[in-house]
Every structure is written in C-alpha cells, then in structure tokens.
Coordinates of C-alpha atoms and ligand atoms in Angstrom, one line a residue:
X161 CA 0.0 0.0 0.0
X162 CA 1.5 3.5 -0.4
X163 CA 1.4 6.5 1.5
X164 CA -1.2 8.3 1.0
X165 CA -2.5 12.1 1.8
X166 CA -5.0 14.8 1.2
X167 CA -4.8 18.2 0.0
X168 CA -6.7 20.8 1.3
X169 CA -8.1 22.6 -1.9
X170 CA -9.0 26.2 -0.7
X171 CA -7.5 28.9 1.0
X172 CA -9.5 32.2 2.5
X173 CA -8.5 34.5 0.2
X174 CA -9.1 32.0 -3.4
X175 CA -11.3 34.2 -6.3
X176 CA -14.7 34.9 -6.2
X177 CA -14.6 34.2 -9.6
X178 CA -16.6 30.6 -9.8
X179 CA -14.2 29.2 -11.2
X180 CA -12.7 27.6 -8.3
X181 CA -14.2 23.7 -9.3
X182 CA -13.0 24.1 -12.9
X183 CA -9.2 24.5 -11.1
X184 CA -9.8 21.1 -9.6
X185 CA -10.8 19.8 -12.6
X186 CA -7.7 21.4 -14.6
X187 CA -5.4 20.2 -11.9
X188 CA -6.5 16.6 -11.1
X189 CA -3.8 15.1 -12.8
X190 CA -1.2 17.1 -11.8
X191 CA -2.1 17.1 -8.0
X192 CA -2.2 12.6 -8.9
X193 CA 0.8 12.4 -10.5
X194 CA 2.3 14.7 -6.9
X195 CA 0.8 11.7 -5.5
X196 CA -2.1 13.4 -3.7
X197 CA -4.8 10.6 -2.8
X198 CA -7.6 12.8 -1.8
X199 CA -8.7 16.3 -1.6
X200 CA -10.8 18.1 0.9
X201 CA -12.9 20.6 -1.0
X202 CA -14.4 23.9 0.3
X203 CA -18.1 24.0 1.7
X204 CA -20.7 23.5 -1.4
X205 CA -23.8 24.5 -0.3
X206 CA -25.3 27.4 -1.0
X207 CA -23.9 30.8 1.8
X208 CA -25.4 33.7 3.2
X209 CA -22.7 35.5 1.1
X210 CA -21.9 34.6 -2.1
X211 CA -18.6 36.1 -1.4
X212 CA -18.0 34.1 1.6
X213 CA -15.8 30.9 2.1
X214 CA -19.4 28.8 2.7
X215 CA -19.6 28.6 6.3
X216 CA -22.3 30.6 6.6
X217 CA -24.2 27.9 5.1
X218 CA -28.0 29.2 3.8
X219 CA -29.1 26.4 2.1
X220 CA -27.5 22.3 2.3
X221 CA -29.7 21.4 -0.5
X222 CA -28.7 24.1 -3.1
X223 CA -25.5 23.3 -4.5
X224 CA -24.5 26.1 -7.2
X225 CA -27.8 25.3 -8.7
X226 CA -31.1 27.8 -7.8
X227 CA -31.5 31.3 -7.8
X228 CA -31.3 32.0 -4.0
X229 CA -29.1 34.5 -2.8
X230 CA -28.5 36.4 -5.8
X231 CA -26.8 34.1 -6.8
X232 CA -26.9 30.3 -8.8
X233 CA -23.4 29.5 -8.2
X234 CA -21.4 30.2 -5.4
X235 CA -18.3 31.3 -5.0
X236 CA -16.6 28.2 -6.2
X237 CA -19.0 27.7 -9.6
X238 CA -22.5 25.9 -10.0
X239 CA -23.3 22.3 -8.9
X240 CA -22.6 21.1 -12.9
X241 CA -19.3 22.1 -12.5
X242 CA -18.9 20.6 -8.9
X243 CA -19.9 17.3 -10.4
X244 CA -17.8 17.2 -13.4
X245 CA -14.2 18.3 -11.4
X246 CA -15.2 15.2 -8.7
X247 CA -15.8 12.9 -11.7
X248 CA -12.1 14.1 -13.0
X249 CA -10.4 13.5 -9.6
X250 CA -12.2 10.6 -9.6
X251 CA -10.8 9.0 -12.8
X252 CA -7.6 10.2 -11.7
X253 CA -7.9 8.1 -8.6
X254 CA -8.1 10.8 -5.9
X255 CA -10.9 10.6 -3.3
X256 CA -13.2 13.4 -2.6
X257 CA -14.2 14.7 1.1
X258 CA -16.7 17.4 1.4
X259 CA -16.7 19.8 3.9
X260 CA -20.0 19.7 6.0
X261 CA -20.9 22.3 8.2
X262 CA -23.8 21.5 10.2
X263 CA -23.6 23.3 13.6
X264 CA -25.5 26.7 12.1
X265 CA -27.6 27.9 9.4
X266 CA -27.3 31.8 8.6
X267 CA -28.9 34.0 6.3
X268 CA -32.4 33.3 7.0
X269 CA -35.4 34.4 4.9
X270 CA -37.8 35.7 7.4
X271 CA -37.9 36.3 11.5
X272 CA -40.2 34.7 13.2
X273 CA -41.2 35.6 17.2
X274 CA -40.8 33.2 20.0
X275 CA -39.4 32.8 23.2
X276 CA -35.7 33.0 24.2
X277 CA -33.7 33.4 27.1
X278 CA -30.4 35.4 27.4
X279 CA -27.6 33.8 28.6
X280 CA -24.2 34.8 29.7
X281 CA -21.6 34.7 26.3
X282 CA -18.6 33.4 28.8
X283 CA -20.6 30.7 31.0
X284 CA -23.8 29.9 28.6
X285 CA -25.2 27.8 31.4
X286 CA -25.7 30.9 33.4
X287 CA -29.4 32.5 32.7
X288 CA -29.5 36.2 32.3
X289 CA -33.1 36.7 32.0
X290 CA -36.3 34.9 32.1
X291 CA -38.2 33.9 28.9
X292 CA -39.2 36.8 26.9
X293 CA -39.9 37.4 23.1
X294 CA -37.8 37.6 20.7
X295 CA -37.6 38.6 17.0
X296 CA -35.3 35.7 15.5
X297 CA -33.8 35.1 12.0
X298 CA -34.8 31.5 12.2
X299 CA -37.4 30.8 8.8
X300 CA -35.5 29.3 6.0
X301 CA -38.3 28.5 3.5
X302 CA -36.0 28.6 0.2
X303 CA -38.0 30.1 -2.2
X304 CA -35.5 29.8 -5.2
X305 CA -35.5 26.1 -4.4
X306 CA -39.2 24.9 -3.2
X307 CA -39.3 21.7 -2.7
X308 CA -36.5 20.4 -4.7
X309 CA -35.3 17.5 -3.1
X310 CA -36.6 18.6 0.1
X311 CA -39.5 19.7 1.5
X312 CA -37.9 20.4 5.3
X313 CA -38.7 24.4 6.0
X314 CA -36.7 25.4 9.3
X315 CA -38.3 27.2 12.0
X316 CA -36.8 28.1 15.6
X317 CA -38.3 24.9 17.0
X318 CA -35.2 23.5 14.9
X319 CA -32.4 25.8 16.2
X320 CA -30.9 26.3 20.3
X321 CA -30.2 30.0 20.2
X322 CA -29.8 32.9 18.1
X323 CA -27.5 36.2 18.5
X324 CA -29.9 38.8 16.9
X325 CA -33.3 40.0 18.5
X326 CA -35.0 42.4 16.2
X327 CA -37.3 44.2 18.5
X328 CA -34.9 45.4 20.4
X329 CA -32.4 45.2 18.1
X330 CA -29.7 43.9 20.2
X331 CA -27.2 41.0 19.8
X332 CA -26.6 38.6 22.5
X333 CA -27.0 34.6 23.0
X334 CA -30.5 34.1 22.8
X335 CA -31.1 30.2 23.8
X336 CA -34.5 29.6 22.5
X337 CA -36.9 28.4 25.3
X338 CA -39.5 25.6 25.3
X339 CA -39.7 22.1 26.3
X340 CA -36.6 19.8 25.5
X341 CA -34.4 23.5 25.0
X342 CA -30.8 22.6 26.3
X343 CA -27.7 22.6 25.1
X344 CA -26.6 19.8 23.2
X345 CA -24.6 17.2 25.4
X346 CA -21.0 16.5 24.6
X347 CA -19.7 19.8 23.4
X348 CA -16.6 21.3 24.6
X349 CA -16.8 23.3 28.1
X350 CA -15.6 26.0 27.3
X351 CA -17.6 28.9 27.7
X352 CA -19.4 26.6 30.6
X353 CA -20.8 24.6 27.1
X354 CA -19.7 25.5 23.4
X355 CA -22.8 24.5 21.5
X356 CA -23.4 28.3 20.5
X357 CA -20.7 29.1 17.9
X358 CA -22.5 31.3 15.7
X359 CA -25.6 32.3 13.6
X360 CA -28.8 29.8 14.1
X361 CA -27.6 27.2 16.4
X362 CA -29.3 23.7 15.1
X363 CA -30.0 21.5 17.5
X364 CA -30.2 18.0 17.4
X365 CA -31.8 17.3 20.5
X366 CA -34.9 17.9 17.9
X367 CA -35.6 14.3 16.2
X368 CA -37.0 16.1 12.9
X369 CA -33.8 18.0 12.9
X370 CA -31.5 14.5 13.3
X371 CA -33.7 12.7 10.6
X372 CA -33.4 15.7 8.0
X373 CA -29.6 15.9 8.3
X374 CA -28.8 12.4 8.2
X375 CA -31.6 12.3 4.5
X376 CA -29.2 15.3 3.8
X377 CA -26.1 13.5 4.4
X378 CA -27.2 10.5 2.5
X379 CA -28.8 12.4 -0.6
X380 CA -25.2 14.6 -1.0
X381 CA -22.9 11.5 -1.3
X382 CA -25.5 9.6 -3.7
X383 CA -25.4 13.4 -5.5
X384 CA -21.8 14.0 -5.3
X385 CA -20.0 10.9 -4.8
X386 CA -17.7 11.8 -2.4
X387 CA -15.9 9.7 -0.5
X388 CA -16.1 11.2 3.4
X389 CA -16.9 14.3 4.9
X390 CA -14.5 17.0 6.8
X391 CA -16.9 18.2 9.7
X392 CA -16.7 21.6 10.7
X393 CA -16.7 22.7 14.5
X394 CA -17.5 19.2 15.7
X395 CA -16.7 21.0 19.3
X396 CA -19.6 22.4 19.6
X397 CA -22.1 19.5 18.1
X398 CA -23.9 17.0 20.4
X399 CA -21.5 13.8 20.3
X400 CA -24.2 11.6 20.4
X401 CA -25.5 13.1 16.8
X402 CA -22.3 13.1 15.3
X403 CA -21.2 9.5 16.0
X404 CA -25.2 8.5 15.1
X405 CA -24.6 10.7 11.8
X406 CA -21.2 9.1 10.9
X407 CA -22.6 5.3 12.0
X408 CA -25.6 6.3 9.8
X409 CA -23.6 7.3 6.6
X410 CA -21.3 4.4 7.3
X411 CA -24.1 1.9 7.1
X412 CA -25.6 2.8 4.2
X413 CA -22.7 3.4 2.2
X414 CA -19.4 1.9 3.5
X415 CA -18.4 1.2 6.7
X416 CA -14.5 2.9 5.1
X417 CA -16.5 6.1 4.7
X418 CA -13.8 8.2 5.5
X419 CA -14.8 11.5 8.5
X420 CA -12.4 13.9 10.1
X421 CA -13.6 16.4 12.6
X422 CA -12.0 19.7 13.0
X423 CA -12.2 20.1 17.4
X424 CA -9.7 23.2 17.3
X425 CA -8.5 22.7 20.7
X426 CA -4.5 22.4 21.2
X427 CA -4.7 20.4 24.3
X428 CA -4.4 16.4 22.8
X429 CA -6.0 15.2 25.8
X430 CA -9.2 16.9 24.8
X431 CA -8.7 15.5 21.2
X432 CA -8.1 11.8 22.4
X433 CA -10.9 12.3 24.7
X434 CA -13.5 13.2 22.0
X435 CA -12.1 10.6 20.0
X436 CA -13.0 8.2 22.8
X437 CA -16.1 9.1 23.4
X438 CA -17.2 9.2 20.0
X439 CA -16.3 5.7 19.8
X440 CA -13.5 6.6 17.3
X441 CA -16.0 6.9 15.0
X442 CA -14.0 10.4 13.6
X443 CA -10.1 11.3 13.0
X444 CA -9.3 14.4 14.0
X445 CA -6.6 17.0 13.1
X446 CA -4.1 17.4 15.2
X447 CA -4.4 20.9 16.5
X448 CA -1.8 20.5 19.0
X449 CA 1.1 19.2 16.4
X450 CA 0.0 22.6 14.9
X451 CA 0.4 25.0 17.6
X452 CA 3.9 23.1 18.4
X453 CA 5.1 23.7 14.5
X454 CA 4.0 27.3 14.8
X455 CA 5.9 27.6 18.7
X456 CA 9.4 25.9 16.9
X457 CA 8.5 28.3 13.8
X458 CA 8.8 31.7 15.9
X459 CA 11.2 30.6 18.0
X460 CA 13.9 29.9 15.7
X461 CA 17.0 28.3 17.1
X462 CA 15.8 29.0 20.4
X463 CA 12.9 25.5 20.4
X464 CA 14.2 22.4 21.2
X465 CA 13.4 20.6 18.3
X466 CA 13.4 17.1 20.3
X467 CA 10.6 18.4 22.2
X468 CA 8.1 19.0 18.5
X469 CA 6.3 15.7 18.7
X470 CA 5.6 16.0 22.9
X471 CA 1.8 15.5 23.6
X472 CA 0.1 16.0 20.3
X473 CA -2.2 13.8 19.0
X474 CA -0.4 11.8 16.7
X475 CA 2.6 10.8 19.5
X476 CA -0.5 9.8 21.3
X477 CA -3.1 8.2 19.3
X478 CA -1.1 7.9 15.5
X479 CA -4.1 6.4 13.6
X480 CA -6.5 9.3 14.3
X481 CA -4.7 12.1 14.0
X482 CA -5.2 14.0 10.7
X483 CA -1.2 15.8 10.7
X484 CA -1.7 19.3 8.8
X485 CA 0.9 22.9 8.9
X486 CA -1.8 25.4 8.2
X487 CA -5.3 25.9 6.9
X488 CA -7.7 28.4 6.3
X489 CA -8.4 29.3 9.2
X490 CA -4.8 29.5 10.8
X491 CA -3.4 31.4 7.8
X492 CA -2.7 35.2 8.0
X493 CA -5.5 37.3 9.1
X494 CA -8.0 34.8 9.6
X495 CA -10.1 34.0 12.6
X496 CA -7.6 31.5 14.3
X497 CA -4.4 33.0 12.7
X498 CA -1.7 31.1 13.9
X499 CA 0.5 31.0 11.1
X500 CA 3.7 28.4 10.6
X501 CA 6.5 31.0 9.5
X502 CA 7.7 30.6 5.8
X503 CA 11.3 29.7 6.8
X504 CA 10.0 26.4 8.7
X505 CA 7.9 25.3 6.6
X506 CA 10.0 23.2 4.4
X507 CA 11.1 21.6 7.7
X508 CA 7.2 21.4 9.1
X509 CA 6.3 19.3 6.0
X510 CA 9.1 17.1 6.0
X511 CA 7.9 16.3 9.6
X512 CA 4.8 15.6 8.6
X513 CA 5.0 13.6 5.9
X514 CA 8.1 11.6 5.6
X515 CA 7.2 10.0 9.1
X516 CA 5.1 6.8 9.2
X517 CA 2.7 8.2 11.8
X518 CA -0.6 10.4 10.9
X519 CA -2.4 11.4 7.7
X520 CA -1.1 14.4 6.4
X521 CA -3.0 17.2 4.8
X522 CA -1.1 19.3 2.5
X523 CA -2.7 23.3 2.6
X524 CA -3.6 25.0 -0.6
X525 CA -2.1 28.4 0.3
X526 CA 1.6 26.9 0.7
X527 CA 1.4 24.7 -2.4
X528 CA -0.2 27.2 -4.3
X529 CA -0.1 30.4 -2.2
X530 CA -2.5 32.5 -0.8
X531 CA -4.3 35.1 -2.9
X532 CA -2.1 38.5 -1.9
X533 CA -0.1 36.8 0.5
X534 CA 3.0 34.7 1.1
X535 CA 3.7 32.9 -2.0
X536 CA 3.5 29.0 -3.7
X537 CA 5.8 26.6 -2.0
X538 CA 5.7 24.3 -5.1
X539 CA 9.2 23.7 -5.2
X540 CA 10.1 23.1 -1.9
X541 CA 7.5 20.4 -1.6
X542 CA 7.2 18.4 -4.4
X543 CA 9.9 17.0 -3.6
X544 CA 8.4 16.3 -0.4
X545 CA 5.1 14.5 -1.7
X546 CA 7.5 12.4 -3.8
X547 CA 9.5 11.5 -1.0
X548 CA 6.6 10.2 1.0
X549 CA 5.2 8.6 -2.6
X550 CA 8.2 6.7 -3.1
X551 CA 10.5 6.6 -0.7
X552 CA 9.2 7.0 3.4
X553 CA 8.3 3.3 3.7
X554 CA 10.0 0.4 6.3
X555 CA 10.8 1.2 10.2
X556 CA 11.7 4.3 11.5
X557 CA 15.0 5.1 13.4
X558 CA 14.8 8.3 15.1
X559 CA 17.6 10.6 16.1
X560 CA 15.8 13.8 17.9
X561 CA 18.7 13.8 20.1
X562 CA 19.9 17.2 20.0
X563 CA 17.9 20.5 20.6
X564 CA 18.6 22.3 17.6
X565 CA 19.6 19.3 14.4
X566 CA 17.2 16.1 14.2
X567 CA 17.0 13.6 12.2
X568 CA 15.5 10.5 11.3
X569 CA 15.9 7.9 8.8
X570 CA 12.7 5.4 7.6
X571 CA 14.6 2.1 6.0
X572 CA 13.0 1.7 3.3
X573 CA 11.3 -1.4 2.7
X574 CA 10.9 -4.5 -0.8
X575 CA 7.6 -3.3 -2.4
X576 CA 9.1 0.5 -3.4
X577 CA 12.4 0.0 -5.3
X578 CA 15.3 1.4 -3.6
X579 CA 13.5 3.2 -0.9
X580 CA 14.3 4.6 2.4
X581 CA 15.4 8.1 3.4
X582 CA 17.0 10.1 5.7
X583 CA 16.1 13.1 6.9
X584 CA 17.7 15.9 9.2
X585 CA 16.8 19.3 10.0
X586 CA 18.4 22.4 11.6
X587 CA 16.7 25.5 13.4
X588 CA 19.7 26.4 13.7
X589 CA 23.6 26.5 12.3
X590 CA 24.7 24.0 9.8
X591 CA 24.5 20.6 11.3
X592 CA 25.4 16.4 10.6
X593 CA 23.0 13.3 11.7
X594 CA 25.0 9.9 12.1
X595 CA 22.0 7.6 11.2
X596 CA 22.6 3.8 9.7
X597 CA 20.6 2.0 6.8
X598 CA 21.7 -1.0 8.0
X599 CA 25.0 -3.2 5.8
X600 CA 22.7 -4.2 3.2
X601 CA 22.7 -0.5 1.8
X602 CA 26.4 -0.5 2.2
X603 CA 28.6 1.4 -0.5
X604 CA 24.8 3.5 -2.4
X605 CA 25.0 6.8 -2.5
X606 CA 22.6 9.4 -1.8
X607 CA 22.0 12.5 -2.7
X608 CA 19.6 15.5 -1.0
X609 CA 16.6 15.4 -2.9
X610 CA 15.5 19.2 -2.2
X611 CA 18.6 20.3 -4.0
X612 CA 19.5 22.2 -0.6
X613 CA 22.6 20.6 0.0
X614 CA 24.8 19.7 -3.8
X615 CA 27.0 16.9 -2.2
X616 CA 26.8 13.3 -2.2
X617 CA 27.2 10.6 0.0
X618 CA 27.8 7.6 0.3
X619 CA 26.8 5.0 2.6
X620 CA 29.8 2.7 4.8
X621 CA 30.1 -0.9 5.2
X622 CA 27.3 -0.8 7.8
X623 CA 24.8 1.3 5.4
X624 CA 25.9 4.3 8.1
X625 CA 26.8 7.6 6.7
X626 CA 26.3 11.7 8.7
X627 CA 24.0 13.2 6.9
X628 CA 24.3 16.7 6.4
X629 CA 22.2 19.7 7.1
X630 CA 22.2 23.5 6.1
X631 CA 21.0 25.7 9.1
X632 CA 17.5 26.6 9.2
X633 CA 16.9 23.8 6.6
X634 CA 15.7 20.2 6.1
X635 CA 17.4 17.8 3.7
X636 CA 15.9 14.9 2.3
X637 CA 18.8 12.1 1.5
X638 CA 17.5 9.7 -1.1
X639 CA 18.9 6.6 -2.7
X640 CA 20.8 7.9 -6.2
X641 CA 18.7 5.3 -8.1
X642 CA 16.0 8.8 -7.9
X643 CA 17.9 11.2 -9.2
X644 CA 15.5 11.0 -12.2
X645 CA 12.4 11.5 -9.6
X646 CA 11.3 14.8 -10.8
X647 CA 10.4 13.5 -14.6
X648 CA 9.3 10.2 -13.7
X649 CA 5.2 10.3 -13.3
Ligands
CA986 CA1 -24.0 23.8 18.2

C-alpha cells in the first residue's frame, strides 16, 4: 500500500470568480501524479454571502444550482461544475471529502417571534433573564429552491439560540426556550458549554432535525459521490448526533466512509478524549502538532526541536490524527491566525510527511499560495510529496537527540524499489545526523533530494553515513537510483 494524503483545496483569500471547481478539474492530474490521494474541498452549499468561504451555510440542499441569494453559483461555480471536477479527480484516482458544516444555518429568509432566554456569552449555562420574546432570524423556506429535493422548512423549533433580536435590536445569546431547549450534550466546556458558535444554532436534541440531516447526508454522497466528509466545528455538536450521523452514513454506504472532525483545541488530551467518546468513530486533526510547528517556527533556534512531537495527537493516538501545517483558518488574518513562519515550513512538512505516523494534509495556500499573500511553496515540496510517494516506507530510526539538528531515517522497505530516506533538520547553524541503513545499503549513495545541499554521499560498510544539514533547513537524502524523480510520473 503506499502512503497516501490529502490536499486541502482552498484557502480564505481564493477568487470569487466561480471558477474555483474548474481549477480542480484542470489540476486533477497534476495534483495525482504529486501523489495526492484525496482532496478536501471547500463548503458547497449554498452561503449567506456569495462572497463568503461557505460557512455561513444558507441552504445544504442548493449546490451552485437555484437562484437564492443572488446568486446560482457560489463562490466556487455551480453544482454542474462541482460534479464534473469530482468525476475528474475521480478518474484520476483521488478521493473526494466534502466539507460539512452542520452546527449553524445563517442567512435566514424571514424572522419569526418566539421565546428565548439570554444567557451569559462566557458561561452559557448561566441564565441572564427569564423567557421573553424575541424577534429571531430563524425561517428558511428557500423560495429559489421549493421543494427540490426537500420539503424540510426550518423554524426556531429547529435551532438552540440565536444572536440577533430584532425588536430590540440587540445581539446577545438568545437560547431559545420551550420544552426539550438545552444545550446539546458532549460539546466542549468551554464557555461553561460550546454548542453556540455562531448564527442559528441547530440543535439536534430535535428528532425532525436528526432525521433531515442524516436524509441530507445521504442524498449529498448519492449526488456528489464523495468519499467522506471534513466536519466543521465538531466541538460544539452534540457527540451523540455526530457518532449516530457518521454510524448512519457508514451503514448505508461503507463502513470505510472516511470522517475527520475539526475540534480546534491544542490540548491532545481533549482531542483523544472526543475521539474516545465518540467511539472513534471520527479522526481528528491534530491541532496541538500545529500549535507546536508554529511555537518551533517563531522561536527559531531557540525551540528544542526534540521536544516537536511532545503531547500532540499523533505521539498519542497515531491512527487518528489528521497531521496538517496550516489551513484556512490558521493562515494570515483569519479567525484562528496562527501561522507556521515561511522559513520552517520546508522543515514542518518534512515532519509531517516523511514520518510513518498520521495522515497528512497538504494546505492550498503553501502549495499554491494565498491570494495577496506569502507565496507557492511548489518547489520546496514536491519533492516532499515524492518523497513520502516513493520513498518513506519500512521502520523508523529516530535521532531527535539534540535541541537544535534532528533527524530520522525510515529504512525503506521491498515493495518501493530502492527506498528509504534520511532526513535531518536544523533550526539552527549548519548541522550532521550519524544515522545507519543497516549493511545491506552499504557502498549506495545518496543524494539530498531538495537540492539544498549539492554533495553526495555515500553510505559505509554498515549502510551508516552523517548526513548533512544546512541551518535553518531540512534535507531529504534519497537513494541515487531517484535522481530522475522529478520526470518520472
Ligand atoms: Ca452547536
């Protein structure tokens, strides 16, 4: 089997210009032939904005395909063209995972008046008033759609809270009051309990609600084909409906449908903990490898790179964690900016993707670059993706023994010809890694596949050789036998 791992295929800052599924389309054979095995594609349904990145999700049912607000596509093109770019990454053999955002609806076509509680925005258990009308944005009766598909109209009987009253004209969390109104069960506790995130909360202590999303869940795979979901702000959806969603989905389709959650929380024991009680039923990105990538990436030569792997999620719990440098969120400007300087993040990738623990997911704004910011960083890791293509197979020998050069060496293993690699990075002065293939790699030469360091070298009589290093680098030694890696498909 070889490595595998996903591309995330949007950044923030990507063209309003719909043309965004036609790149896919266009690039489906290049982003195979880096040895990509699956994208994650930007939220589909129908926004609030048309000029938003989709989270604001209006409408799950319209794709890019009704007149609903003012707008038939959105800002990535219409449904037509969603379709045809995931039949081309299909046919070039690269699975399809759809980002599903189903903690909020926004953008709601009428208010409607009901009752609603304030509640205190740091400790949302704590009551501020007692029940009094509101004026909520809480009827979504899609006109440009009808029926299509679905006849489900929302009303605030569906939702938990709002953040807008209209008679007064105030903003606040407004938990919406009647029988069975509480906050879902199994969200983070933050904030006393993270349900609210934003917009119309949907809450799936509400059968109808459960029922409609799981029809919805069903109906967008059997529309789209795509092979697993990326769920969005799984902290602050009820557990129970989440693991019943993904058990749901599984059943009816396959029980490999592939789910990862994003719980942005840098503390692994939270991640392992949701994993846990979800029954491992989702893999999760590991938020905390993040934050240490981003620590290692400010402090220069100052982190002790030994310490980059301590109590994250895939040191802990390797075959859920989802490794990733940056996203859309994290990258300059955004709402959780918390962005991996450029320098390291050669060194970042190499991390994540040369070891044999995690599934890595490659960001669109470093291999193509953000939209007015920092730039592609094509060149630096291609070679990466065809290192973990070809070559990051067999055991792994790691030397994180000094704070500011590690290394580690993966030996290769009989189904990839002339694998194996080893890799060292520096945060700080030019450095060398003593690391050993073992004798049977004795007298092969290797040669640094990034092009950062020109020499080569070439293995002793017990396959040992000291690797070299530039500071503030990564190199990638390879087996000579890939010299030719860059033209071979
Ligand atoms: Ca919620």
């Amino acid at each position: 089997m070889d490595n595998q791992f996903i591309m995330q295929f949007f950044e923030w800052n990507i063209e309003n210009d719909g043309e965004h599924w036609n790149r896919l389309k266009q690039d489906a054979l290049a982003l195979s032939k880096a040895g990509m095995g699956a994208v994650w594609i930007p939220p589909c349904a129908k926004a609030a904005q048309q000029n938003s990145v989709g989270y604001d999700v209006y409408d799950l049912y319209d794709l890019g395909e009704f007149d609903q607000k003012g707008t038939v596509r959105t800002r990535y093109g219409t449904k037509a063209q969603l379709i045809e770019a995931i039949g081309e990454a299909h046919r070039q053999g690269i699975r399809v995972y759809a980002d599903v955002v189903l903690n909020h609806k926004a953008g709601a076509d009428a208010t409607e008046k009901f009752l609603a509680i304030e509640v205190d925005p740091n400790d949302r258990n704590r009551e501020l008033s007692q029940p009094f009308d509101i004026e909520g944005w809480t009827s979504f009766t899609f006109p440009g759609r009808g029926d299509h598909y679905s006849g489900f109209k929302w009303n605030y009987t569906h939702f938990s809270a709002v953040d807008r009253d209209g008679l007064t004209k105030r903003n606040a969390i407004f938990k919406v009051y009647g029988e069975g109104k509480v906050w879902a069960e199994g969200v983070d506790n933050e904030k006393g309990n993270y349900d609210y995130l934003m917009s119309a909360d949907i809450d799936y202590n509400n059968e109808i609600v459960v029922e409609e999303v799981k029809r919805w869940a069903l109906w967008l795979i059997e529309t789209l084909h795509v092979d697993g979901f990326r769920m969005d702000a799984v902290k602050h959806i009820d557990e129970g409906f989440l693991k019943g969603l993904v058990d749901h989905v599984r059943g009816k389709t396959s029980p490999d449908f592939f789910v990862m959650g994003e719980y942005w929380h840098a503390d692994q024991a939270r991640l392992n903990r949701f994993i846990d009680d979800s029954d491992q039923a989702l893999q999760l990105f590991d938020v905390a490898l993040h934050f240490r990538l981003v620590e290692a990436s400010r402090r220069g030569r100052d982190y002790d790179l030994t310490h980059l792997f301590d109590d994250t999620l895939v040191s802990t719990n390797p075959f859920r964690a989802v490794t990733f440098v940056d996203n859309h969120d994290s990258q300059p400007g955004e709402a959780l900016e918390s962005w991996v300087e450029d320098w390291f993040k050669p060194i970042a990738y190499a991390m994540i993707l040369l070891r044999k623990d995690g599934l890595p997911c490659v960001f669109y704004g470093d291999y193509y670059g953000i939209n007015g910011g920092p730039a592609s960083k094509k060149a630096q890791l291609d070679p990466l993706f065809y290192a973990r293509k070809a070559l990051a197979y067999g055991e792994q020998v790691d030397a994180f023994d000094h704070a500011n050069v590690v290394g580690f060496l993966r030996k290769g293993d009989m189904e990839h010809p002339d694998s194996g690699v080893a890799v060292v990075a520096s945060n700080g002065e030019e450095g060398t890694k003593r690391m050993a293939f073992g004798p049977e790699r004795a007298g092969r030469t290797f040669f640094d596949l990034t092009g950062n360091r020109g020499e080569t070298i070439t293995l002793d009589q017990d396959g040992a050789a000291v690797f070299t290093v530039n500071g503030g680098s990564v190199s990638v030694w390879a087996d000579e036998a890939h010299r030719d890696w860059a033209s071979r498909e």
